[in-house]
mmCIF file of C-alpha atoms in Angstrom:
data_model
loop_
_atom_site.group_PDB
_atom_site.id
_atom_site.type_symbol
_atom_site.label_atom_id
_atom_site.label_comp_id
_atom_site.label_asym_id
_atom_site.label_seq_id
_atom_site.Cartn_x
_atom_site.Cartn_y
_atom_site.Cartn_z
ATOM 1 C CA MET F 1 25.811 12.895 -15.011
ATOM 2 C CA GLU F 2 25.692 15.169 -12.022
ATOM 3 C CA PRO F 3 23.139 15.483 -9.624
ATOM 4 C CA GLU F 4 21.146 18.932 -10.134
ATOM 5 C CA SER F 5 22.404 22.213 -8.611
ATOM 6 C CA SER F 6 19.281 23.918 -7.996
ATOM 7 C CA SER F 7 18.403 20.819 -6.101
ATOM 8 C CA PRO F 8 19.536 19.121 -2.759
ATOM 9 C CA VAL F 9 17.216 16.330 -4.275
ATOM 10 C CA LEU F 10 19.615 13.114 -4.846
ATOM 11 C CA ILE F 11 19.074 11.456 -8.156
ATOM 12 C CA SER F 12 16.047 9.357 -8.277
ATOM 13 C CA GLU F 13 15.634 5.946 -9.809
ATOM 14 C CA ARG F 14 13.685 6.579 -12.466
ATOM 15 C CA TYR F 15 15.965 9.940 -13.497
ATOM 16 C CA GLN F 16 19.146 7.569 -13.647
ATOM 17 C CA ILE F 17 17.536 5.542 -15.758
ATOM 18 C CA LEU F 18 16.261 8.011 -18.192
ATOM 19 C CA THR F 19 19.530 9.323 -18.416
ATOM 20 C CA GLU F 20 21.452 6.147 -18.758
ATOM 21 C CA LYS F 21 18.326 4.479 -21.616
ATOM 22 C CA PHE F 22 19.665 8.100 -23.624
ATOM 23 C CA LYS F 23 23.433 7.851 -23.575
ATOM 24 C CA SER F 24 23.202 3.636 -24.147
ATOM 25 C CA GLU F 25 20.363 3.818 -26.529
ATOM 26 C CA GLY F 26 18.861 7.138 -27.796
ATOM 27 C CA VAL F 27 21.971 8.689 -28.571
ATOM 28 C CA ARG F 28 23.456 5.993 -30.192
ATOM 29 C CA ARG F 29 20.652 5.011 -32.541
ATOM 30 C CA LEU F 30 20.470 8.413 -33.841
ATOM 31 C CA VAL F 31 24.115 8.630 -34.133
ATOM 32 C CA THR F 32 24.783 5.277 -36.483
ATOM 33 C CA ALA F 33 21.029 5.466 -37.676
ATOM 34 C CA CYS F 34 23.813 5.631 -40.823
ATOM 35 C CA SER F 35 24.737 1.893 -41.096
ATOM 36 C CA ARG F 36 27.471 0.508 -42.589
ATOM 37 C CA GLU F 37 26.409 -0.828 -45.617
ATOM 38 C CA ASP F 38 24.801 2.737 -46.053
ATOM 39 C CA PHE F 39 28.423 4.689 -45.650
ATOM 40 C CA ASN F 40 29.597 2.764 -48.076
ATOM 41 C CA LYS F 41 27.322 3.470 -50.606
ATOM 42 C CA ALA F 42 28.368 6.996 -49.729
ATOM 43 C CA PHE F 43 32.021 6.212 -51.123
ATOM 44 C CA GLU F 44 31.389 3.928 -53.870
ATOM 45 C CA GLY F 45 34.372 5.197 -55.157
ATOM 46 C CA PHE F 46 36.928 4.972 -52.572
ATOM 47 C CA THR F 47 38.960 1.191 -52.035
ATOM 48 C CA GLU F 48 37.817 -0.803 -48.339
ATOM 49 C CA ALA F 49 40.639 -0.084 -47.042
ATOM 50 C CA GLN F 50 40.249 3.796 -47.133
ATOM 51 C CA LYS F 51 36.374 2.846 -46.317
ATOM 52 C CA ASP F 52 37.152 1.457 -43.585
ATOM 53 C CA GLY F 53 39.497 4.326 -42.236
ATOM 54 C CA LEU F 54 37.252 6.369 -42.777
ATOM 55 C CA TYR F 55 34.478 4.719 -41.356
ATOM 56 C CA ARG F 56 36.540 4.262 -37.969
ATOM 57 C CA LEU F 57 37.079 7.979 -38.169
ATOM 58 C CA PHE F 58 33.464 9.112 -38.264
ATOM 59 C CA GLN F 59 32.499 6.690 -35.319
ATOM 60 C CA ASN F 60 35.537 7.895 -33.735
ATOM 61 C CA ILE F 61 34.834 11.561 -34.658
ATOM 62 C CA VAL F 62 31.788 12.631 -35.627
ATOM 63 C CA VAL F 63 29.746 9.302 -33.541
ATOM 64 C CA ASP F 64 31.552 10.189 -29.559
ATOM 65 C CA SER F 65 31.260 13.677 -30.540
ATOM 66 C CA LEU F 66 27.500 13.995 -31.329
ATOM 67 C CA SER F 67 26.824 12.042 -28.200
ATOM 68 C CA TYR F 68 28.697 13.424 -25.981
ATOM 69 C CA ASN F 69 27.160 16.873 -27.229
ATOM 70 C CA LEU F 70 23.750 15.287 -27.160
ATOM 71 C CA GLU F 71 24.069 13.753 -23.660
ATOM 72 C CA ARG F 72 25.562 17.550 -22.482
ATOM 73 C CA ALA F 73 22.213 18.443 -24.161
ATOM 74 C CA LEU F 74 19.894 16.179 -22.090
ATOM 75 C CA ASP F 75 21.080 17.011 -18.955
ATOM 76 C CA LYS F 76 20.792 20.619 -19.731
ATOM 77 C CA ILE F 77 17.212 20.703 -20.803
ATOM 78 C CA CYS F 78 16.826 17.967 -17.448
ATOM 79 C CA GLU F 79 18.153 20.791 -14.990
ATOM 80 C CA GLY F 80 16.307 23.482 -16.415
ATOM 81 C CA SER F 81 13.209 21.789 -16.431
ATOM 82 C CA LYS F 82 14.106 20.090 -12.615
ATOM 83 C CA VAL F 83 13.036 16.699 -13.791
ATOM 84 C CA GLY F 84 15.485 14.976 -11.563
ATOM 85 C CA SER F 85 13.563 15.929 -7.835
ATOM 86 C CA ILE F 86 10.168 16.107 -10.617
ATOM 87 C CA LEU F 87 10.707 12.396 -10.563
ATOM 88 C CA SER F 88 11.997 12.659 -6.748
ATOM 89 C CA LYS F 89 8.882 13.372 -6.451
ATOM 90 C CA VAL F 90 6.587 11.107 -8.640
ATOM 91 C CA GLU F 91 8.908 8.362 -6.737
ATOM 92 C CA ASN F 92 7.762 9.463 -3.403
ATOM 93 C CA ILE F 93 3.964 9.379 -4.126
ATOM 94 C CA ILE F 94 4.558 5.675 -5.443
ATOM 95 C CA GLU F 95 6.168 4.697 -2.616
ATOM 96 C CA GLU F 96 3.204 6.473 -0.339
ATOM 97 C CA GLN F 97 0.683 4.842 -2.137
ATOM 98 C CA SER F 98 2.161 1.693 -2.478
ATOM 99 C CA LEU F 99 1.820 1.792 1.444
ATOM 100 C CA ASP F 100 -1.490 3.073 1.926
ATOM 101 C CA LEU F 101 -3.185 -0.696 1.628
ATOM 102 C CA LEU F 102 -6.675 1.131 0.546
ATOM 103 C CA SER F 103 -5.141 2.260 -3.268
ATOM 104 C CA LYS F 104 -3.636 -1.117 -3.400
ATOM 105 C CA ASP F 105 -6.761 -2.304 -4.096
ATOM 106 C CA SER F 106 -9.665 -1.945 -4.314
ATOM 107 C CA SER F 107 -11.401 -5.070 -3.358
ATOM 108 C CA TYR F 108 -9.923 -5.047 0.028
ATOM 109 C CA ILE F 109 -12.984 -2.320 0.683
ATOM 110 C CA GLY F 110 -15.478 -5.029 0.200
ATOM 111 C CA ASP F 111 -13.287 -8.174 1.442
ATOM 112 C CA LEU F 112 -12.663 -5.389 4.461
ATOM 113 C CA GLN F 113 -16.669 -4.614 4.377
ATOM 114 C CA ASP F 114 -16.890 -8.830 4.338
ATOM 115 C CA LYS F 115 -15.092 -9.206 7.860
ATOM 116 C CA ILE F 116 -17.069 -6.559 9.464
ATOM 117 C CA VAL F 117 -20.547 -8.515 8.261
ATOM 118 C CA MET F 118 -19.019 -11.504 9.619
ATOM 119 C CA VAL F 119 -17.623 -10.272 12.955
ATOM 120 C CA LYS F 120 -20.964 -8.300 13.491
ATOM 121 C CA LYS F 121 -22.930 -10.890 13.163
ATOM 122 C CA ASP F 122 -19.744 -13.472 15.711
ATOM 123 C CA GLU F 123 -21.649 -10.859 17.740
ATOM 124 C CA ILE F 124 -25.156 -10.393 17.889
ATOM 125 C CA VAL F 125 -24.891 -14.577 18.549
ATOM 126 C CA HIS F 126 -23.313 -14.272 21.065
ATOM 127 C CA MET F 127 -25.177 -11.288 22.467
ATOM 128 C CA LYS F 128 -28.040 -14.123 22.516
ATOM 129 C CA ASN F 129 -26.576 -16.869 23.801
ATOM 130 C CA ILE F 130 -25.894 -13.991 26.390
ATOM 131 C CA LEU F 131 -29.131 -13.243 26.933
ATOM 132 C CA GLU F 132 -30.832 -16.904 26.631
ATOM 133 C CA LYS F 133 -27.751 -17.467 29.404
ATOM 134 C CA VAL F 134 -29.467 -14.731 31.693
ATOM 135 C CA GLU F 135 -33.245 -15.005 31.345
ATOM 136 C CA LYS F 136 -32.301 -19.020 32.583
ATOM 137 C CA SER F 137 -30.486 -17.723 35.632
ATOM 138 C CA ASN F 138 -33.604 -15.286 35.648
ATOM 139 C CA ASN F 139 -35.845 -18.086 35.789
ATOM 140 C CA GLN F 140 -34.333 -19.953 37.728
ATOM 141 C CA MET F 141 -34.544 -17.213 39.979
ATOM 142 C CA ARG F 142 -37.904 -16.600 40.097
ATOM 143 C CA SER F 143 -38.819 -20.812 40.409
ATOM 144 C CA HIS F 144 -36.044 -20.331 43.830
ATOM 145 C CA LEU F 145 -37.305 -17.114 44.974
ATOM 146 C CA ASP F 146 -41.142 -18.310 44.678
ATOM 147 C CA ILE F 147 -40.429 -21.625 46.440
ATOM 148 C CA LEU F 148 -38.826 -19.684 49.255
ATOM 149 C CA LYS F 149 -41.967 -17.270 49.580
ATOM 150 C CA LYS F 150 -44.275 -20.553 50.277
ATOM 151 C CA ASN F 151 -41.741 -21.240 52.497
ATOM 152 C CA GLN F 152 -41.698 -17.823 54.668
ATOM 153 C CA ASP F 153 -42.226 -18.970 57.714
ATOM 154 C CA LEU F 154 -38.693 -19.048 58.882
ATOM 155 C CA PRO F 155 -36.909 -16.202 59.129
ATOM 156 C CA SER F 156 -33.712 -17.019 57.536
ATOM 157 C CA THR F 157 -35.620 -17.977 54.357
ATOM 158 C CA VAL F 158 -36.576 -13.701 54.244
ATOM 159 C CA ASP F 159 -33.106 -13.509 54.315
ATOM 160 C CA ALA F 160 -32.826 -15.563 51.939
ATOM 161 C CA VAL F 161 -35.034 -13.701 49.593
ATOM 162 C CA GLU F 162 -33.543 -10.888 50.321
ATOM 163 C CA LYS F 163 -30.335 -11.231 49.204
ATOM 164 C CA LEU F 164 -31.052 -13.372 46.072
ATOM 165 C CA ARG F 165 -33.461 -10.620 44.864
ATOM 166 C CA ARG F 166 -30.372 -7.914 45.619
ATOM 167 C CA TRP F 167 -27.807 -10.253 43.586
ATOM 168 C CA ASN F 168 -30.621 -10.636 40.972
ATOM 169 C CA ALA F 169 -31.157 -6.468 40.513
ATOM 170 C CA GLU F 170 -26.970 -7.053 40.959
ATOM 171 C CA PHE F 171 -27.281 -9.192 38.353
ATOM 172 C CA GLU F 172 -29.449 -7.608 36.178
ATOM 173 C CA ASN F 173 -27.830 -4.251 35.772
ATOM 174 C CA PHE F 174 -24.680 -6.048 35.547
ATOM 175 C CA MET F 175 -26.075 -7.775 32.109
ATOM 176 C CA VAL F 176 -26.978 -3.846 31.185
ATOM 177 C CA THR F 177 -23.943 -2.513 31.070
ATOM 178 C CA SER F 178 -22.048 -4.527 29.858
ATOM 179 C CA ASN F 179 -23.943 -5.111 26.733
ATOM 180 C CA HIS F 180 -23.919 -1.543 26.420
ATOM 181 C CA ASN F 181 -20.838 -1.555 26.533
#
């Protein structure tokens, strides 16, 4: 069977299967619906040799000719209704859907939701740990500042306290900006 002449689309696999099945099974079953026994009953008055000859003639001429005519009729119907290009489009749609993970398995969305929830919970735990570390660090710095305030007699202590305050402020700003990102 030739590709449809009105379309540059290649013959799809489904179209080839359709025509092969029609030729190999459909036509033969229609044409050979008359069994050998039925054929022999129709020619009861003939000898076995004559029946064999007539049956071979029936097979060669009638069956083959009818098969050929039916195949040609199928070709014309398929060409007129553009079955080949339609089946090609169907194959393209099926291929696109097979590439789309969401259309393959609806449970994928549920799995995805579960994974997102787990990731978010892990992020929350991680952020809590960071907050605890920052609070611990802040408490330690406050303790150091309190000790330094008590010992402000030395000029270097004042500088150290100022540096610690500046570092603490920079660290808090850093943590605030990193938590927002």
